[in-house]
Short mmCIF file of C-alpha atoms in Angstrom, two decimals:
data_model
loop_
_atom_site.label_atom_id
_atom_site.label_comp_id
_atom_site.label_asym_id
_atom_site.label_seq_id
_atom_site.Cartn_x
_atom_site.Cartn_y
_atom_site.Cartn_z
CA MET A 1 -13.00 -9.71 -1.82
CA PRO A 2 -15.02 -11.56 -4.28
CA GLN A 3 -13.31 -11.92 -7.76
CA GLY A 4 -14.73 -8.83 -9.96
CA GLN A 5 -17.47 -10.13 -12.24
CA VAL A 6 -16.91 -8.78 -16.43
CA GLU A 7 -19.39 -6.73 -17.40
CA THR A 8 -18.80 -6.78 -21.17
CA VAL A 9 -16.53 -8.60 -23.19
CA PRO A 10 -14.28 -6.16 -25.86
CA ASP A 11 -13.94 -6.81 -29.50
CA ASP A 12 -10.05 -6.62 -29.26
CA GLY A 13 -9.32 -10.46 -30.60
CA LEU A 14 -7.28 -11.26 -27.36
CA THR A 15 -7.76 -14.77 -25.72
CA THR A 16 -9.16 -14.38 -22.45
CA ARG A 17 -5.68 -15.31 -21.34
CA GLN A 18 -3.90 -12.43 -23.13
CA ARG A 19 -6.00 -10.19 -21.75
CA ARG A 20 -5.86 -11.31 -18.21
CA ASN A 21 -2.02 -10.60 -18.58
CA ARG A 22 -1.67 -7.49 -20.16
CA PRO A 23 0.25 -5.42 -18.30
CA LEU A 24 -1.40 -1.84 -17.07
CA VAL A 25 -0.71 1.52 -16.61
CA VAL A 26 -2.16 2.34 -13.00
CA VAL A 27 -2.38 6.18 -11.87
CA HIS A 28 -2.70 6.81 -8.29
CA THR A 29 -3.96 10.30 -7.88
CA GLY A 30 -6.14 12.30 -5.94
CA THR A 31 -4.99 15.19 -2.97
CA MET A 32 -4.25 12.42 -0.28
CA LYS A 33 -1.39 10.68 0.85
CA GLY A 34 -2.53 6.94 0.22
CA LYS A 35 -1.69 7.41 -3.48
CA SER A 36 2.25 6.32 -2.74
CA THR A 37 1.19 4.06 -0.02
CA ALA A 38 -1.17 1.67 -2.05
CA ALA A 39 1.61 2.05 -4.87
CA PHE A 40 4.13 0.45 -2.85
CA GLY A 41 1.42 -2.30 -1.54
CA LEU A 42 0.72 -3.08 -4.81
CA ALA A 43 4.47 -3.38 -5.71
CA LEU A 44 5.08 -6.20 -3.08
CA ARG A 45 2.30 -8.50 -4.76
CA GLY A 46 4.83 -7.67 -7.90
CA TRP A 47 7.87 -8.61 -5.44
CA ALA A 48 6.07 -11.99 -4.57
CA GLN A 49 5.93 -12.99 -7.34
CA GLY A 50 9.26 -12.61 -8.76
CA TRP A 51 9.35 -9.85 -10.67
CA SER A 52 11.58 -7.25 -11.36
CA ILE A 53 10.88 -4.14 -9.22
CA GLY A 54 12.12 -0.43 -10.39
CA VAL A 55 11.17 2.44 -8.29
CA PHE A 56 11.89 5.87 -9.52
CA GLN A 57 11.37 8.44 -6.78
CA PHE A 58 10.66 12.14 -8.50
CA VAL A 59 11.16 13.30 -4.74
CA LYS A 60 13.33 15.89 -3.14
CA SER A 61 12.84 15.00 0.07
CA ALA A 62 14.97 12.37 2.05
CA LYS A 63 12.54 11.59 5.07
CA TRP A 64 9.73 10.45 3.12
CA LYS A 65 8.92 7.00 2.71
CA VAL A 66 12.52 5.92 4.12
CA GLY A 67 10.12 3.17 5.08
CA GLU A 68 9.16 2.09 2.09
CA GLU A 69 12.80 2.34 0.64
CA ALA A 70 14.11 0.26 4.03
CA ALA A 71 11.25 -2.33 3.57
CA PHE A 72 11.54 -3.01 0.03
CA ARG A 73 15.52 -2.85 0.05
CA ALA A 74 15.49 -5.72 2.74
CA LEU A 75 13.27 -7.57 0.24
CA GLY A 76 15.60 -7.16 -2.74
CA ARG A 77 18.13 -8.08 -0.08
CA VAL A 78 16.09 -11.60 0.69
CA HIS A 79 15.93 -12.08 -2.98
CA GLU A 80 19.67 -11.20 -3.48
CA GLN A 81 20.16 -14.09 -0.56
CA THR A 82 17.66 -16.77 -0.94
CA GLY A 83 16.17 -16.32 -4.55
CA GLU A 84 12.65 -15.68 -2.92
CA GLY A 85 10.85 -12.76 -4.43
CA GLY A 86 12.04 -10.60 -7.84
CA PRO A 87 15.23 -8.23 -7.43
CA VAL A 88 14.43 -4.17 -6.43
CA GLU A 89 16.08 -1.14 -7.69
CA TRP A 90 15.50 2.06 -5.77
CA HIS A 91 16.35 5.24 -7.13
CA LYS A 92 16.20 9.03 -5.95
CA MET A 93 16.26 12.04 -8.12
CA GLY A 94 16.63 14.03 -4.38
CA GLU A 95 20.28 12.69 -3.76
CA GLY A 96 21.16 12.67 -7.96
CA TRP A 97 20.28 9.36 -9.30
CA SER A 98 22.60 6.96 -9.05
CA TRP A 99 23.19 5.92 -12.39
CA VAL A 100 24.49 9.87 -13.36
CA ARG A 101 28.07 9.96 -12.70
CA LYS A 102 28.43 13.86 -12.10
CA PRO A 103 24.91 14.81 -10.20
CA GLY A 104 23.92 18.22 -11.74
CA THR A 105 23.78 21.49 -9.49
CA GLU A 106 21.18 21.55 -6.91
CA GLU A 107 19.18 23.74 -8.50
CA ASP A 108 18.59 22.22 -12.01
CA HIS A 109 15.86 19.93 -10.98
CA ALA A 110 13.87 20.40 -14.37
CA ALA A 111 17.55 18.20 -15.92
CA ALA A 112 16.93 15.79 -13.43
CA ALA A 113 13.97 15.42 -14.03
CA ARG A 114 14.51 14.53 -17.65
CA GLU A 115 17.27 12.63 -17.07
CA GLY A 116 15.20 10.48 -14.84
CA TRP A 117 12.65 9.98 -17.26
CA ALA A 118 15.31 8.95 -19.93
CA GLU A 119 16.50 6.32 -18.40
CA ILE A 120 13.09 5.31 -17.07
CA ARG A 121 12.48 5.49 -21.13
CA ARG A 122 15.34 3.20 -21.87
CA ARG A 123 14.47 0.44 -19.44
CA ILE A 124 11.24 0.19 -20.88
CA GLU A 125 12.69 -0.12 -24.23
CA ALA A 126 15.09 -2.54 -23.26
CA GLN A 127 12.11 -4.27 -20.34
CA THR A 128 14.43 -3.92 -17.51
CA HIS A 129 11.52 -4.21 -15.58
CA GLU A 130 8.25 -5.88 -15.04
CA VAL A 131 6.90 -3.53 -12.37
CA TYR A 132 7.87 0.37 -12.56
CA VAL A 133 6.94 2.96 -9.81
CA LEU A 134 6.93 5.86 -11.25
CA ASP A 135 6.41 8.21 -7.53
CA GLU A 136 5.38 11.54 -7.88
CA PHE A 137 6.05 11.47 -11.53
CA THR A 138 2.80 13.87 -11.71
CA TYR A 139 4.49 16.80 -11.20
CA PRO A 140 7.53 16.82 -13.59
CA MET A 141 4.60 16.40 -16.53
CA LYS A 142 2.24 19.15 -14.32
CA TRP A 143 5.33 22.08 -14.48
CA GLY A 144 6.70 21.13 -17.94
CA TRP A 145 9.44 19.31 -17.32
CA VAL A 146 8.65 16.07 -19.14
CA ASP A 147 6.76 15.84 -22.07
CA VAL A 148 3.17 14.10 -21.40
CA ALA A 149 2.70 13.01 -24.75
CA GLU A 150 6.22 11.39 -25.10
CA VAL A 151 5.01 9.47 -21.78
CA VAL A 152 1.75 8.41 -22.88
CA GLU A 153 3.23 7.39 -26.84
CA VAL A 154 6.29 5.05 -24.62
CA LEU A 155 3.45 3.76 -22.47
CA ALA A 156 1.76 2.52 -25.39
CA ALA A 157 4.45 1.44 -27.50
CA ARG A 158 6.01 -0.67 -24.55
CA GLN A 159 6.38 -4.49 -24.94
CA GLY A 160 6.27 -7.54 -23.08
CA ARG A 161 4.74 -8.07 -19.55
CA GLN A 162 5.88 -4.57 -17.87
CA HIS A 163 3.11 -2.66 -14.95
CA VAL A 164 4.23 1.10 -14.92
CA ILE A 165 2.69 2.94 -11.91
CA ILE A 166 2.52 6.28 -11.23
CA THR A 167 1.65 8.94 -8.72
CA GLY A 168 0.85 12.09 -7.83
CA ARG A 169 -1.88 14.99 -7.54
CA ASP A 170 -3.26 16.34 -10.86
CA ALA A 171 -2.15 13.38 -13.49
CA ALA A 172 -2.92 14.82 -16.67
CA PRO A 173 -5.72 14.11 -18.73
CA GLU A 174 -3.75 12.35 -21.79
CA LEU A 175 -2.00 10.58 -19.21
CA VAL A 176 -5.28 9.20 -17.13
CA ALA A 177 -6.91 8.53 -20.89
CA ALA A 178 -3.83 6.29 -21.33
CA ALA A 179 -4.14 4.41 -18.08
CA ASP A 180 -6.05 1.22 -17.40
CA LEU A 181 -6.82 1.69 -13.62
CA VAL A 182 -6.82 5.48 -12.44
CA MET A 183 -7.01 5.45 -8.30
CA GLU A 184 -8.46 8.35 -6.51
CA THR A 185 -7.79 8.23 -2.95
CA GLY A 186 -9.80 11.14 -0.93
CA LYS A 187 -10.10 11.77 2.42
CA VAL A 188 -13.04 11.65 5.01
CA LYS A 189 -11.36 12.16 8.60
CA HIS A 190 -7.46 13.67 9.08
CA PRO A 191 -5.90 13.87 12.37
CA MET A 192 -4.54 17.03 10.94
CA ASP A 193 -7.38 17.90 10.95
CA ALA A 194 -8.04 17.93 14.75
CA GLY A 195 -4.24 19.34 15.07
CA GLN A 196 -2.64 16.31 14.69
CA LYS A 197 1.20 16.61 12.97
CA GLY A 198 2.69 13.56 10.95
CA GLN A 199 3.79 11.43 12.73
CA ARG A 200 6.97 8.93 12.12
CA GLY A 201 6.12 4.99 11.20
CA ILE A 202 2.72 6.66 9.69
CA GLU A 203 3.04 9.36 7.78
CA TRP A 204 7.29 8.46 6.74
CA MET B 1 4.52 15.25 -0.82
CA PRO B 2 4.64 18.06 1.75
CA GLN B 3 4.59 17.99 5.38
CA GLY B 4 0.89 18.66 6.14
CA GLN B 5 0.24 22.30 7.77
CA VAL B 6 -1.74 22.17 11.12
CA GLU B 7 -5.08 24.04 10.43
CA THR B 8 -6.37 24.00 14.03
CA VAL B 9 -4.00 23.57 17.69
CA PRO B 10 -6.55 21.01 19.75
CA ASP B 11 -7.69 22.18 23.65
CA ASP B 12 -6.73 18.56 24.72
CA GLY B 13 -3.85 19.43 27.19
CA LEU B 14 -1.22 17.10 25.25
CA THR B 15 2.11 18.65 24.01
CA THR B 16 2.52 19.09 20.46
CA ARG B 17 4.74 15.71 21.12
CA GLN B 18 2.16 13.75 22.79
CA ARG B 19 -0.02 14.46 20.34
CA ARG B 20 2.40 13.82 17.10
CA ASN B 21 3.08 10.35 18.50
CA ARG B 22 -0.26 9.81 19.99
CA PRO B 23 -1.50 6.29 18.25
CA LEU B 24 -4.10 6.13 15.87
CA VAL B 25 -7.19 4.17 14.87
CA VAL B 26 -6.92 4.46 10.73
CA VAL B 27 -10.12 2.72 8.71
CA HIS B 28 -9.81 1.95 4.83
CA THR B 29 -13.04 1.82 3.41
CA GLY B 30 -14.90 2.48 0.00
CA THR B 31 -15.42 0.08 -2.73
CA MET B 32 -11.98 0.02 -4.53
CA LYS B 33 -9.86 -2.60 -3.89
CA GLY B 34 -6.85 -0.59 -2.87
CA LYS B 35 -8.08 -0.24 0.86
CA SER B 36 -6.08 -3.42 1.82
CA THR B 37 -3.30 -2.57 -0.36
CA ALA B 38 -2.97 0.81 1.43
CA ALA B 39 -2.92 -0.72 4.55
CA PHE B 40 -0.57 -2.97 3.87
CA GLY B 41 1.77 0.01 2.66
CA LEU B 42 1.17 1.58 5.58
CA ALA B 43 2.12 -1.35 7.84
CA LEU B 44 5.78 -1.52 5.86
CA ARG B 45 6.22 1.79 7.41
CA GLY B 46 5.99 0.39 10.60
CA TRP B 47 7.89 -2.89 9.73
CA ALA B 48 10.83 -0.18 8.75
CA GLN B 49 10.02 1.59 12.42
CA GLY B 50 10.59 -1.99 13.94
CA TRP B 51 7.71 -2.33 15.32
CA SER B 52 5.97 -5.49 15.48
CA ILE B 53 3.10 -5.88 13.16
CA GLY B 54 0.30 -8.13 13.53
CA VAL B 55 -1.92 -8.97 10.46
CA PHE B 56 -5.82 -10.68 10.85
CA GLN B 57 -6.85 -11.80 8.01
CA PHE B 58 -10.52 -11.91 8.17
CA VAL B 59 -11.12 -13.55 4.95
CA LYS B 60 -11.95 -16.98 3.63
CA SER B 61 -10.55 -16.72 0.03
CA ALA B 62 -6.28 -18.40 0.17
CA LYS B 63 -5.99 -16.64 -3.45
CA TRP B 64 -6.25 -13.25 -2.48
CA LYS B 65 -3.36 -11.26 -0.73
CA VAL B 66 -0.72 -14.03 -0.95
CA GLY B 67 1.51 -11.76 -1.74
CA GLU B 68 1.27 -9.33 0.57
CA GLU B 69 1.57 -11.84 3.23
CA ALA B 70 4.55 -13.72 0.94
CA ALA B 71 6.76 -10.29 1.31
CA PHE B 72 5.42 -9.41 4.98
CA ARG B 73 6.27 -13.39 6.11
CA ALA B 74 9.67 -12.33 4.22
CA LEU B 75 10.11 -9.29 6.04
CA GLY B 76 9.49 -11.42 9.39
CA ARG B 77 12.38 -13.59 8.60
CA VAL B 78 14.62 -10.49 7.55
CA HIS B 79 13.87 -9.11 11.49
CA GLU B 80 14.28 -12.61 13.17
CA GLN B 81 17.82 -13.57 10.96
CA THR B 82 19.16 -9.62 11.29
CA GLY B 83 17.11 -7.60 13.69
CA GLU B 84 16.20 -5.22 10.82
CA GLY B 85 12.29 -3.78 11.11
CA GLY B 86 10.14 -5.76 13.11
CA PRO B 87 9.05 -9.06 13.61
CA VAL B 88 5.94 -9.98 11.61
CA GLU B 89 2.53 -12.43 12.57
CA TRP B 90 0.01 -12.91 10.02
CA HIS B 91 -2.67 -15.08 10.73
CA LYS B 92 -5.80 -15.84 8.82
CA MET B 93 -9.42 -16.79 9.47
CA GLY B 94 -9.51 -19.02 6.77
CA GLU B 95 -7.90 -21.52 7.58
CA GLY B 96 -8.62 -21.64 10.81
CA TRP B 97 -6.52 -18.97 13.43
CA SER B 98 -3.12 -20.00 14.04
CA TRP B 99 -3.62 -19.94 18.02
CA VAL B 100 -7.01 -22.31 17.85
CA ARG B 101 -5.94 -25.70 18.32
CA LYS B 102 -8.94 -27.28 17.33
CA PRO B 103 -10.83 -25.00 13.94
CA GLY B 104 -14.20 -25.42 13.89
CA THR B 105 -16.67 -26.48 11.38
CA GLU B 106 -16.27 -25.36 8.34
CA GLU B 107 -19.91 -23.54 8.35
CA ASP B 108 -19.00 -21.58 11.75
CA HIS B 109 -17.58 -18.17 10.08
CA ALA B 110 -19.17 -15.94 13.06
CA ALA B 111 -17.29 -17.99 16.28
CA ALA B 112 -14.44 -17.80 14.18
CA ALA B 113 -15.03 -14.35 13.24
CA ARG B 114 -15.65 -13.50 17.10
CA GLU B 115 -12.59 -15.63 18.51
CA GLY B 116 -10.28 -13.86 15.99
CA TRP B 117 -11.95 -10.43 17.65
CA ALA B 118 -11.19 -11.78 20.87
CA GLU B 119 -7.45 -12.54 20.13
CA ILE B 120 -7.31 -8.87 18.55
CA ARG B 121 -8.48 -7.77 21.86
CA ARG B 122 -6.23 -10.08 24.12
CA ARG B 123 -3.19 -8.20 22.52
CA ILE B 124 -4.29 -5.13 22.62
CA GLU B 125 -4.79 -5.23 26.08
CA ALA B 126 -1.54 -7.24 26.92
CA GLN B 127 0.33 -4.27 24.04
CA THR B 128 1.52 -7.19 22.01
CA HIS B 129 1.89 -5.69 18.57
CA GLU B 130 2.37 -1.93 17.78
CA VAL B 131 0.32 -2.21 14.58
CA TYR B 132 -2.52 -4.31 13.90
CA VAL B 133 -4.10 -4.83 10.70
CA LEU B 134 -7.74 -6.07 10.83
CA ASP B 135 -8.58 -6.88 7.32
CA GLU B 136 -11.74 -7.16 5.71
CA PHE B 137 -12.48 -6.94 9.85
CA THR B 138 -15.55 -4.56 8.85
CA TYR B 139 -17.94 -7.51 7.42
CA PRO B 140 -17.71 -9.92 10.67
CA MET B 141 -19.18 -6.26 12.21
CA LYS B 142 -21.49 -5.72 9.33
CA TRP B 143 -23.50 -8.84 9.58
CA GLY B 144 -23.61 -9.02 13.72
CA TRP B 145 -20.91 -11.51 14.47
CA VAL B 146 -18.81 -8.94 16.75
CA ASP B 147 -20.10 -6.30 18.34
CA VAL B 148 -18.97 -2.60 16.98
CA ALA B 149 -19.42 -1.17 20.29
CA GLU B 150 -17.09 -3.72 22.34
CA VAL B 151 -15.06 -2.84 19.61
CA VAL B 152 -14.86 1.56 19.50
CA GLU B 153 -14.82 0.73 23.50
CA VAL B 154 -11.63 -1.58 23.13
CA LEU B 155 -9.79 0.73 20.65
CA ALA B 156 -10.73 3.48 22.60
CA ALA B 157 -9.02 2.09 25.76
CA ARG B 158 -5.97 0.79 24.17
CA GLN B 159 -2.68 1.52 25.83
CA GLY B 160 0.53 2.31 25.12
CA ARG B 161 1.74 2.67 21.01
CA GLN B 162 -0.35 0.55 19.26
CA HIS B 163 -2.05 1.60 15.67
CA VAL B 164 -4.97 -0.07 14.58
CA ILE B 165 -5.40 -0.48 10.47
CA ILE B 166 -9.19 -2.03 9.93
CA THR B 167 -10.16 -2.42 6.08
CA GLY B 168 -13.32 -3.51 4.36
CA ARG B 169 -16.29 -1.79 2.85
CA ASP B 170 -19.12 -0.45 4.59
CA ALA B 171 -17.57 0.12 8.06
CA ALA B 172 -20.05 1.61 10.90
CA PRO B 173 -20.71 4.73 11.29
CA GLU B 174 -20.07 4.43 14.83
CA LEU B 175 -16.29 2.82 14.02
CA VAL B 176 -15.81 5.84 11.47
CA ALA B 177 -16.45 8.54 14.22
CA ALA B 178 -14.26 6.65 16.29
CA ALA B 179 -11.16 6.75 13.45
CA ASP B 180 -8.63 9.16 13.15
CA LEU B 181 -7.83 9.04 9.90
CA VAL B 182 -10.54 7.21 7.70
CA MET B 183 -9.61 6.74 4.11
CA GLU B 184 -11.99 6.14 1.20
CA THR B 185 -10.64 4.76 -2.26
CA GLY B 186 -12.50 5.18 -5.11
CA LYS B 187 -11.97 3.85 -8.60
CA VAL B 188 -12.03 6.41 -11.52
CA LYS B 189 -11.15 3.48 -14.17
CA HIS B 190 -11.06 0.11 -14.12
CA PRO B 191 -9.42 -2.88 -16.55
CA MET B 192 -11.94 -4.78 -15.51
CA ASP B 193 -14.61 -2.32 -16.80
CA ALA B 194 -13.00 -2.73 -19.94
CA GLY B 195 -13.61 -6.54 -19.70
CA GLN B 196 -10.70 -7.22 -18.59
CA LYS B 197 -10.40 -9.97 -15.55
CA GLY B 198 -8.12 -9.81 -12.58
CA GLN B 199 -4.47 -10.73 -13.20
CA ARG B 200 -1.82 -12.29 -10.77
CA GLY B 201 0.97 -9.68 -9.19
CA ILE B 202 -1.85 -7.02 -9.41
CA GLU B 203 -5.15 -8.37 -7.98
CA TRP B 204 -3.35 -11.10 -5.69
#
């Protein structure tokens, strides 16, 4: 794929180098499954750059994405053992966030989602990671558990070199407006339309 | 993400289990960069299943996708050393295919592309891999270097459990017709529109 040509030069007072390395807010939205898959593909590149990767999954099911989790945990061990690539942390809301001592009650998803976001905010303010994958994070915003305006504010104020990738359907318009890159994955044809169910290695 | 509901049950004489595990032809097409990224994200899942991954890049540039290559090569070493995940082979046309002794002349891309496809055909017939990523493979077909009808025929006749993922713009209609899953990645908003150039860790 050829390198993109810039169509307009922005009047933002930045040098080309500064502009080139400006960290991004990326939103993968749309109705299809490719969203998270593409986000993890992007995180692979960051890992190869030696960047610190922090994945935060706002999902309940343990079944989905176990493949990506296994692969990224393996890459994290590669980093620990050989120094290649970057460190990887993978946190899941569904099992209770790893940094919370006492998991909340089974039913209190809203509190768990707020605690997830609070920790991500602390990490962004401390510049803990270079890549944050906030998987399915659009939903707690959609359901009113996490305040979109606060998210947009924290993202806009973040310092250093921190790329943030957010996935999920129905991204809020304020979030789309704040993002640098918004990708929408659309289905042209899917085996489920022909009656095929999801399968291991492909759907999870 | 919830598991998809099947809308229709096909009259194909297969059991649900057979249908569930039927290997797929996946095409990632469209005008945006997410195509390959999503394909490699999908291959991650296959790796975690312990499947053999074969990547064949029909691109010239060494700069693009070095991140994914480094990550997958690291995962291949994890497999060799610990048995976790699956084996990984990564072949590039741009440097001369690794199985060809004498690389062709710099200019003979058509012959190189044909040799790439011939090797992939041999491997599919030998059931060498469980996942094939044929990255940017739509182009040699578009340019008439590789016969689309032959590709479709080989894909349709393949045995065993071999998933084939093809990326690139302008997928041929015959290929789309033969695919089980066709994903199109569309841009909603991209930093290059705002004058930002590609950057390391994000675009490559």
